Amino acid sequence: MSDFLPQQLLRWRRELHQHPELSDQEFATTERIRHWLEQMNIQPLPLALKTGVVIEIGHGEPLIALRADIDALPIDEHTDQPWRSQQPGVMHACGHDLHSSVMLGVAQQLKRIESQLPGRVRILFQPAEEIFTGAKQLLAAGALQDVQAIFGLHNAPDLPVGTLRTRGGAYYANVDRFQINISGKGAHAARPHEGIDSIVIASHIVTALQTLPSRVFSSLESVVLSVTRFTAGNSWNVLPQTVELEGTVRTHSAEIRSRIPDKITALINGIAAGFGAQAELVWQEGPLSLVNTPEWADFALELAAEQGYRTQVGTPQMGGEDFAFYLQHLPGAFVSIGSASEFGLHHGGFDPDEAMLEPAVHYFTVLAQRALSTLRQQQALAS
Ligand code: NI
């Protein structure tokens, strides 16, 4: 591998970092990635995508996919790095700029050995991961057609550089979002008995919701319920008619997840009715739990150890990741790679160690070749 790569990786990463774009608006990012790929003599596949790029390297069968995400977050950057975001209020605070740079590096390395590849590698530069719609867009556009296994990464600020973590089975959580609309009767604050106080009712509801994880579901099941928004009123002396609550529920089991909306509905209807008010649940399903194929997770860990990473078998995380949608359709594994940032993901001070880039490029370059060989052997045995 040439010495040119480390500098190249920093150039890509810092340029992406300076020009972050929100989900589904990654137009300039898409242009940059296309341009850099064209410099490597790689043309994007002709898919109907608003943003994002998909490429393919190699020939014949089998076919695997590698995925990077490309979108940023509506967060103000607080670092004082020379390459900090030039876009006020938008920041690559989840490190998708790192992931994209890693996969650009992998594309460059694989292109150099294209004629020796035992199959094809499709690389996805996926938009809109943060709003959980990008993977679905790529699936709908046919980007995963004929792919036999898929791999992806997320940087992990809590891990030191040189550490790789994953696990077979459920790794990231089911992510669901809810809104609860509570409607009472407005009144003068001095005469609350003439109204139905939606703020008091909503407060009961917020407290009661916490009994779902602690009293309705087994403590051995993972259920997290957080109310994150409580919006009511606009005056000091008026009791408002309505309150809006918003929040998220995280679980790992599909069975537990499926029971939650009914439990919330029963609870909020009961409480609201007791006070003579109404409550309504708006439930929005997000991505399913990310479930790694055990064989591919083991493969990813063994290869990482061989490549000099310290490896860890992870415990299930409560965060979400739309890579889960790919793993609903095909086997594969998603890994976490240490990026050693003092401030975590989605924080304005997030400042990952760029030393994570180069080893990750080597890792996925070898992983792609090894996964193709493995699939080829399996198919030879099966035929
Ligand atoms: Ni992310």
XYZ file of N, CA and C and ligand atoms in Angstrom, residues 67 69 71 73 93-96 99 129-130 153-155 172 320-321 334 345-346, ligand 1:
61
model
N -20.707 -0.909 3.188
C -21.534 0.290 3.285
C -20.912 1.347 4.179
N -22.043 5.470 5.450
C -23.116 6.460 5.418
C -22.483 7.835 5.244
N -24.332 11.174 5.689
C -25.051 12.368 6.162
C -24.533 12.880 7.506
N -25.431 15.891 10.955
C -26.493 16.154 11.941
C -26.722 17.656 12.148
N -21.211 14.958 13.329
C -21.036 14.631 14.748
C -21.223 13.145 15.013
N -21.438 12.371 13.930
C -21.567 10.928 14.122
C -20.417 10.221 13.408
N -19.550 11.015 12.778
C -18.373 10.423 12.139
C -18.654 9.729 10.817
N -19.761 10.089 10.150
C -20.030 9.457 8.849
C -18.987 9.905 7.819
N -16.474 7.213 8.045
C -16.912 5.986 7.366
C -16.769 6.125 5.844
N -28.859 8.175 6.794
C -28.855 7.159 7.861
C -29.496 7.713 9.124
N -29.229 8.999 9.410
C -29.694 9.587 10.672
C -31.210 9.619 10.781
N -19.501 -0.379 9.047
C -18.819 0.004 10.281
C -19.447 1.249 10.879
N -19.269 1.364 12.178
C -19.471 2.650 12.838
C -18.271 2.894 13.737
N -17.823 4.125 13.764
C -16.743 4.449 14.699
C -17.322 4.455 16.106
N -27.650 -3.719 17.803
C -28.283 -2.428 18.057
C -29.780 -2.652 18.294
N -29.676 3.027 17.683
C -30.238 2.430 16.474
C -29.312 2.651 15.296
N -29.522 1.883 14.224
C -28.641 1.946 13.057
C -29.430 1.383 11.886
N -21.985 -5.980 11.135
C -21.708 -4.562 11.346
C -20.744 -4.477 12.512
N -20.779 10.495 20.273
C -21.520 10.716 19.036
C -22.667 11.692 19.313
N -22.993 12.484 18.315
C -24.087 13.465 18.374
C -23.798 14.565 19.404
Ni -23.919 7.265 12.884
